[in-house]
Short mmCIF file of C-alpha atoms and ligand atoms in Angstrom, two decimals:
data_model
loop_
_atom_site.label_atom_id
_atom_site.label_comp_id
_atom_site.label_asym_id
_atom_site.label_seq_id
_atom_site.Cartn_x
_atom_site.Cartn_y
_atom_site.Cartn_z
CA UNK A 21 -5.31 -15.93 -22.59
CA UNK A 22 -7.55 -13.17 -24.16
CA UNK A 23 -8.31 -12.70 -27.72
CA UNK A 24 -10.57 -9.42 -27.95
CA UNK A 25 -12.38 -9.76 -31.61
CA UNK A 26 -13.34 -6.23 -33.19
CA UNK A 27 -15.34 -4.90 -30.27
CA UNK A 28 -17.23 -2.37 -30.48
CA UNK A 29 -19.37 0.31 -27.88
CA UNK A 30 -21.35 2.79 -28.18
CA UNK A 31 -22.93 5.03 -25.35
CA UNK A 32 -26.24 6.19 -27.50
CA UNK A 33 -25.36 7.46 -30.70
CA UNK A 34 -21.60 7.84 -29.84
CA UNK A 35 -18.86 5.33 -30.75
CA UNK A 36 -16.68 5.07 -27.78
CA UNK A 37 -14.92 2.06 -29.09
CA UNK A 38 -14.69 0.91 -32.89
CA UNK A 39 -13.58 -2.63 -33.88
CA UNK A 40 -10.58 -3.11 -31.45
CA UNK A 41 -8.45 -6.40 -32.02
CA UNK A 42 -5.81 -7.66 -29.45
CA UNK A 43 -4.58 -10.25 -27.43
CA UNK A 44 -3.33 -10.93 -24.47
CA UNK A 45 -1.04 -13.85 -23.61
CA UNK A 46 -0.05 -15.21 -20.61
CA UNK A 47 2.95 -12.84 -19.35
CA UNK A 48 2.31 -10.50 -21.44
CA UNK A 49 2.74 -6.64 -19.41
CA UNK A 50 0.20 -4.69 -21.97
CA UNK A 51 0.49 -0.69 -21.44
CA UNK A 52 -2.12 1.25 -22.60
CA UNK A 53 -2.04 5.03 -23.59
CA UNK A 54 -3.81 7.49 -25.44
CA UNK A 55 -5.02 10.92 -25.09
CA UNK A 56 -7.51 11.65 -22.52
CA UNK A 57 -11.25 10.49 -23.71
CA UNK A 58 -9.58 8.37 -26.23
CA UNK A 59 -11.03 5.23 -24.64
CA UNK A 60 -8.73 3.67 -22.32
CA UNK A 61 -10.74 2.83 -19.58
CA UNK A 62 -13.77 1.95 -21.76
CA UNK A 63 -11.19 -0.75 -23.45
CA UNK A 64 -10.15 -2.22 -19.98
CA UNK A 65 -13.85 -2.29 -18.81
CA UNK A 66 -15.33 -3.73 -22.10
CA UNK A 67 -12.53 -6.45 -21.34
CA UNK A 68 -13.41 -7.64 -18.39
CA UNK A 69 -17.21 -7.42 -18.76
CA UNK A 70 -17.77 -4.76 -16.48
CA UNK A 71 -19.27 -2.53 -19.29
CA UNK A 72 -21.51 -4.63 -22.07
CA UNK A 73 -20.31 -4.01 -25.58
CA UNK A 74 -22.39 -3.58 -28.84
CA UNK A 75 -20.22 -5.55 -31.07
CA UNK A 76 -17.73 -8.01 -30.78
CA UNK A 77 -16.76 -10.81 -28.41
CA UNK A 78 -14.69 -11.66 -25.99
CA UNK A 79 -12.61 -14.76 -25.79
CA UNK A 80 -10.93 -15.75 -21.99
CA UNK A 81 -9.29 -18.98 -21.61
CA UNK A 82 -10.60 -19.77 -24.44
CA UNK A 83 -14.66 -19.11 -23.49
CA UNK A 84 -16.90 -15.45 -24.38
CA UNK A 85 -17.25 -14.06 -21.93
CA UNK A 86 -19.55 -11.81 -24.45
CA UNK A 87 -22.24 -14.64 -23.72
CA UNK A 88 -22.22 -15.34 -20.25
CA UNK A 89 -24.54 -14.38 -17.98
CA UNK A 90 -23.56 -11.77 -15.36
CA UNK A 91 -23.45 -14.33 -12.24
CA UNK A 92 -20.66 -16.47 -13.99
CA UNK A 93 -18.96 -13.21 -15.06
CA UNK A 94 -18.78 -12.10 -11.61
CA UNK A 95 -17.59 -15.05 -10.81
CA UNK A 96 -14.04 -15.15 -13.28
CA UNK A 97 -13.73 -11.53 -12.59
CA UNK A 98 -13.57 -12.56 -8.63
CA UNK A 99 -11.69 -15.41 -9.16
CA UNK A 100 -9.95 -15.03 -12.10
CA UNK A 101 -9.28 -10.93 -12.63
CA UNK A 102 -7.96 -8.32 -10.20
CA UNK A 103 -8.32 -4.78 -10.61
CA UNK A 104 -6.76 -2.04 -9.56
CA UNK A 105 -7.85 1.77 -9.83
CA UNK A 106 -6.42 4.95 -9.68
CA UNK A 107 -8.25 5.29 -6.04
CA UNK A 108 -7.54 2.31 -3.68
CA UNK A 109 -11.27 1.95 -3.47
CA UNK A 110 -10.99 0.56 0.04
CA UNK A 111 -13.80 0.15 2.36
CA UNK A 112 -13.49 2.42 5.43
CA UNK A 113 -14.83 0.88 8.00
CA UNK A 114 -13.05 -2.26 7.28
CA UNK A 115 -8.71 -2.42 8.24
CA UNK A 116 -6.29 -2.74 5.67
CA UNK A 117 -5.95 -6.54 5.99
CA UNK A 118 -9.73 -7.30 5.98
CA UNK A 119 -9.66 -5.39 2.85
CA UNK A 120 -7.19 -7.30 1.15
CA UNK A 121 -8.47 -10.77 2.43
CA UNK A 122 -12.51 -9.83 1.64
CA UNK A 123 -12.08 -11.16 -2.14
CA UNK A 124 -10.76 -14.11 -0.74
CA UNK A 125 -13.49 -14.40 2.05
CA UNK A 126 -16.58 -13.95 -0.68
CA UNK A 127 -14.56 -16.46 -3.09
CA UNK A 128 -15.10 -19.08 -0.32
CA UNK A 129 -12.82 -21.36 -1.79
CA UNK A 130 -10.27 -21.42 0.90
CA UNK A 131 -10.18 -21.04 4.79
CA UNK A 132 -10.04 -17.84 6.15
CA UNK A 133 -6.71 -18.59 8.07
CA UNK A 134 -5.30 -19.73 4.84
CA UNK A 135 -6.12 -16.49 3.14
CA UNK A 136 -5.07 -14.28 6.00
CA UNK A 137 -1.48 -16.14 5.64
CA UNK A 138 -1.50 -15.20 2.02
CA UNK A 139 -2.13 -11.92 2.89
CA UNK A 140 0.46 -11.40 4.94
CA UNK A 141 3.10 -12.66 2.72
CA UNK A 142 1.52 -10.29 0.02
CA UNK A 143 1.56 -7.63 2.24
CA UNK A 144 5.38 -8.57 2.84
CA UNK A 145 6.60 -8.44 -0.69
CA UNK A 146 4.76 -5.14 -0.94
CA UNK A 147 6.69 -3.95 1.75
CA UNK A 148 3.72 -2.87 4.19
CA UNK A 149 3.67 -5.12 6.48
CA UNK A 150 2.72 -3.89 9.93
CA UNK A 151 -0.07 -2.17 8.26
CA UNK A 152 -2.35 -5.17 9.23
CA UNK A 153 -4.82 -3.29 11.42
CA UNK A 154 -4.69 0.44 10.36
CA UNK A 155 -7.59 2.00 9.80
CA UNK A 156 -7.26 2.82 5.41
CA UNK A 157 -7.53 6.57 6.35
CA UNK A 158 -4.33 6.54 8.63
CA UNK A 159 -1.55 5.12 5.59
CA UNK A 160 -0.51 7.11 2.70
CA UNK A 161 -1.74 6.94 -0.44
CA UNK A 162 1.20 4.69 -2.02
CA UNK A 163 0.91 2.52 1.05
CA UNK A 164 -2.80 2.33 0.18
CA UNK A 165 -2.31 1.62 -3.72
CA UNK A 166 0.04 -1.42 -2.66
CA UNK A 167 -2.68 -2.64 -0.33
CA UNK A 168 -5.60 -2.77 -3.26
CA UNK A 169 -2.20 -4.62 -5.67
CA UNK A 170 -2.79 -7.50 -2.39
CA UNK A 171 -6.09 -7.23 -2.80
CA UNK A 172 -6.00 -7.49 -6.64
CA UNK A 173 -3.58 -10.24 -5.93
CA UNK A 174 -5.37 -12.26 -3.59
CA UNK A 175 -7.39 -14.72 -5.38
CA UNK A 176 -4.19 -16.08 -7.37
CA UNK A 177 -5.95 -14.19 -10.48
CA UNK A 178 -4.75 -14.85 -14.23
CA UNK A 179 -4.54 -11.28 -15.15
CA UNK A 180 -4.13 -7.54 -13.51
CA UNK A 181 -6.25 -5.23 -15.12
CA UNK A 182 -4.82 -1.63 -13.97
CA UNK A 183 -6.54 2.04 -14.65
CA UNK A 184 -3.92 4.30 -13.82
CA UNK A 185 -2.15 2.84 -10.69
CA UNK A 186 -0.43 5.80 -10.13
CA UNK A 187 -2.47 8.72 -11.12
CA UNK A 188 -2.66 10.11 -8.00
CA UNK A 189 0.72 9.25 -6.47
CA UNK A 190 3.70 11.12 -6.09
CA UNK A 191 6.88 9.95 -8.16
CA UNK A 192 8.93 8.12 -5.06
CA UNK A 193 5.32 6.04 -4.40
CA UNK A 194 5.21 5.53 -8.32
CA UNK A 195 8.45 4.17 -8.40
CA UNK A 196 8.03 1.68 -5.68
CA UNK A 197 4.42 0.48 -7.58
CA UNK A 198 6.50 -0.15 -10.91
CA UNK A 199 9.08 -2.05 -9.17
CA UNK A 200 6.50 -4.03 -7.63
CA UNK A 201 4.73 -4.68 -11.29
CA UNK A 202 8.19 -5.75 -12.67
CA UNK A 203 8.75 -8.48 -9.75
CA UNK A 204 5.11 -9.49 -10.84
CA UNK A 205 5.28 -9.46 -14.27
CA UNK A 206 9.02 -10.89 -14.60
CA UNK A 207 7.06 -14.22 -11.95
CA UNK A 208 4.75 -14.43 -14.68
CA UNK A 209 1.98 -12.78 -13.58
CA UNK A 210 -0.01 -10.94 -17.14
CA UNK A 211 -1.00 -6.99 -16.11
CA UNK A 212 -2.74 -5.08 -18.35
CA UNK A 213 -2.03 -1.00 -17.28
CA UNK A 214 -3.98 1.84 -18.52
CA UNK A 215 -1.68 5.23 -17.87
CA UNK A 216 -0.86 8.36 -19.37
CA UNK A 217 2.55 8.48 -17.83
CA UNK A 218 5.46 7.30 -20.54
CA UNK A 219 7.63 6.47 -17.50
CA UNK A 220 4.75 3.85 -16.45
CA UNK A 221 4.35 2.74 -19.80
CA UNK A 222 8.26 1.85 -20.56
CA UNK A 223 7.79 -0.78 -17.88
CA UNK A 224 5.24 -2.42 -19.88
CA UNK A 225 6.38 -4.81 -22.88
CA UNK A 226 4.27 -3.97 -25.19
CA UNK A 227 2.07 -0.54 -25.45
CA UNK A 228 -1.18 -0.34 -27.32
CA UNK A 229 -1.75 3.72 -28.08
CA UNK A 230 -5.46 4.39 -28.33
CA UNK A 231 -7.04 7.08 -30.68
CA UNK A 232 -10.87 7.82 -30.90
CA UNK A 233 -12.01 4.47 -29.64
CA UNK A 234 -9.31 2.61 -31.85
CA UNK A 235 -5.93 1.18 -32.17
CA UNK A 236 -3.73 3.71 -33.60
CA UNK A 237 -0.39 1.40 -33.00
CA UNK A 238 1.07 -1.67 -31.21
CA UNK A 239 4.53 -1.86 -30.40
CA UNK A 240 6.94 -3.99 -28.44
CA UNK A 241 9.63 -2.42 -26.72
CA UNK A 242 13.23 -3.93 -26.23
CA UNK A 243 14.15 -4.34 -22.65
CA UNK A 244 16.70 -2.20 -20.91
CA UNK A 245 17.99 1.27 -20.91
CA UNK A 246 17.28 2.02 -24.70
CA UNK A 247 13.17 1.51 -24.16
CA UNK A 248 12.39 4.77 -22.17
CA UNK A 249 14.11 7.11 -25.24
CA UNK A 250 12.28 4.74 -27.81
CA UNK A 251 9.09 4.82 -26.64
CA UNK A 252 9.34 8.58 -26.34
CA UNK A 253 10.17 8.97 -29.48
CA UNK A 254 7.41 6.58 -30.57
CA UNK A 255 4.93 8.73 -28.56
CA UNK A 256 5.99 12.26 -30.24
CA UNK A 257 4.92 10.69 -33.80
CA UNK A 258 0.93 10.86 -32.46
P1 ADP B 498 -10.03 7.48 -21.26
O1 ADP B 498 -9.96 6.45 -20.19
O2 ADP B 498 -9.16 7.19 -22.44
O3 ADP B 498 -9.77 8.86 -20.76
P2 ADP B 498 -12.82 6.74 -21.34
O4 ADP B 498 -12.78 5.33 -21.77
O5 ADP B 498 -13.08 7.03 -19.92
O6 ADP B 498 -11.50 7.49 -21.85
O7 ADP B 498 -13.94 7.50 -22.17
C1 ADP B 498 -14.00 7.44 -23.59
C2 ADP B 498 -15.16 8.27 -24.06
O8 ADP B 498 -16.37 7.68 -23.60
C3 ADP B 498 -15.17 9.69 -23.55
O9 ADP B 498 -15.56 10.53 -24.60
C4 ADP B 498 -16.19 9.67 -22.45
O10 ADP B 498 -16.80 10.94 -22.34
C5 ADP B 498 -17.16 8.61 -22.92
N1 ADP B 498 -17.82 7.92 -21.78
C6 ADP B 498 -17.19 7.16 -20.87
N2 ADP B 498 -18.08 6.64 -19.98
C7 ADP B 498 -19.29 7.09 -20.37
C8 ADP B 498 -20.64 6.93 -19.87
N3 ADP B 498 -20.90 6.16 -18.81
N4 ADP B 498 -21.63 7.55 -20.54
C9 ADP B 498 -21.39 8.30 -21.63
N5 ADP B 498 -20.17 8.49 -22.15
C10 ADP B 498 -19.12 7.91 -21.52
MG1 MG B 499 -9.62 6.59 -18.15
#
């Protein structure tokens, strides 16, 4: 789905990122770790576009996106990408549900009432439904993050990019984002998570561990009970 060719970025005279390889298949759950500064969010940015590279390309479904102009780039990332940061980024004068169903709304592709339905049932398997018309500032903060997962969701999108989900949530909240990333990943949707946490990271498949603005190691991790105390053990070696 996305073959990233030895990109590079540099923010004046700095490397941020040097030559990075990957790629991304359909179904693939992609962690992403590394110490802080190392790049992480730079990577996920350079990705999808948001931040312009200095060297490189990038291939998605097959086109580079590293030569498109920045109207059709807004374009896949609305209809094709969905994003989700460590704050909800919601808009506050707008309810929870018109949150999650704007995407859809500026993607005009679809009838409102056909969007609203799909946010519902979103909203559902999220387990916060009956949030419809709060006000963002009156649910918690994991009730929040699943909200901006529907809204990341809501344009049927061919990948997740995530920049630590859960950075600001408390472990029970944490717990009920991963199991929501599982169901996701395991109905085929590709997510591509930036965290810091190994315990969001062993959910992933395979874990990319970023150093300097580089690839220090790739590995894929066996499922099941086993992958938590491997990956550990992986992660003390850096
Ligand atoms: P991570 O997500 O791994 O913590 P980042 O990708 O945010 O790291 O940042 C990587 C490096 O790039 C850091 O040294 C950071 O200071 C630098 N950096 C990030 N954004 C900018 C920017 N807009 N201007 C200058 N330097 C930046
Ligand atoms: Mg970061």
């Amino acid at each position: 789905m996305i073959t990233v060719e030895q990109i590079s970025k540099s923010f004046k005279d700095t490397p941020i990122l040097n030559n990075v390889s990957f790629e991304i298949n359909k179904g693939d759950f992609v962690g992403v770790m590394g110490p802080s500064g190392s790049g992480k969010s730079t990577l996920l940015y350079s990705i999808s576009q948001m931040d312009s590279i200095s060297g490189g390309r990038v291939l998605f479904e097959g086109r580079n996106l590293s030569e498109m102009k920045e109207k059709e780039l807004s374009d896949i990332r609305l209809r094709k990408m969905g994003f989700v940061f460590q704050n909800a980024q919601m808009l506050k004068n707008l309810s929870v549900l018109d949150n999650i169903i704007l995407p859809g709304l500026v993607a005009k592709k679809e009838p409102a009432v056909v969007i609203r339905r799909r946010a519902s049932n979103l909203m559902k398997k999220m387990g916060i439904e009956g949030l419809e018309a709060r006000d963002v500032r009156e649910v918690s903060g994991g009730q929040l993050q699943r909200a901006s997962i529907c809204r990341a969701m809501i344009n049927h999108p061919a990948i997740l990019f995530m920049d630590e989900p859960t950075g600001a949530l408390n472990s029970a909240a944490t717990d009920q984002i991963l199991a929501i990333l599982e169901d996701l990943n395991r109905e085929g949707m590709t997510i591509m998570i930036v965290t810091h946490e190994p315990r969001v990271a062993a959910r992933a498949k395979k874990v990319l561990y970023i150093q300097d603005g580089q690839i220090a190691a790739c590995r894929e991790f066996k499922t099941g009970a086993e992958k938590e105390r491997e990956l550990d053990e992986w992660l003390r070696g850096f």
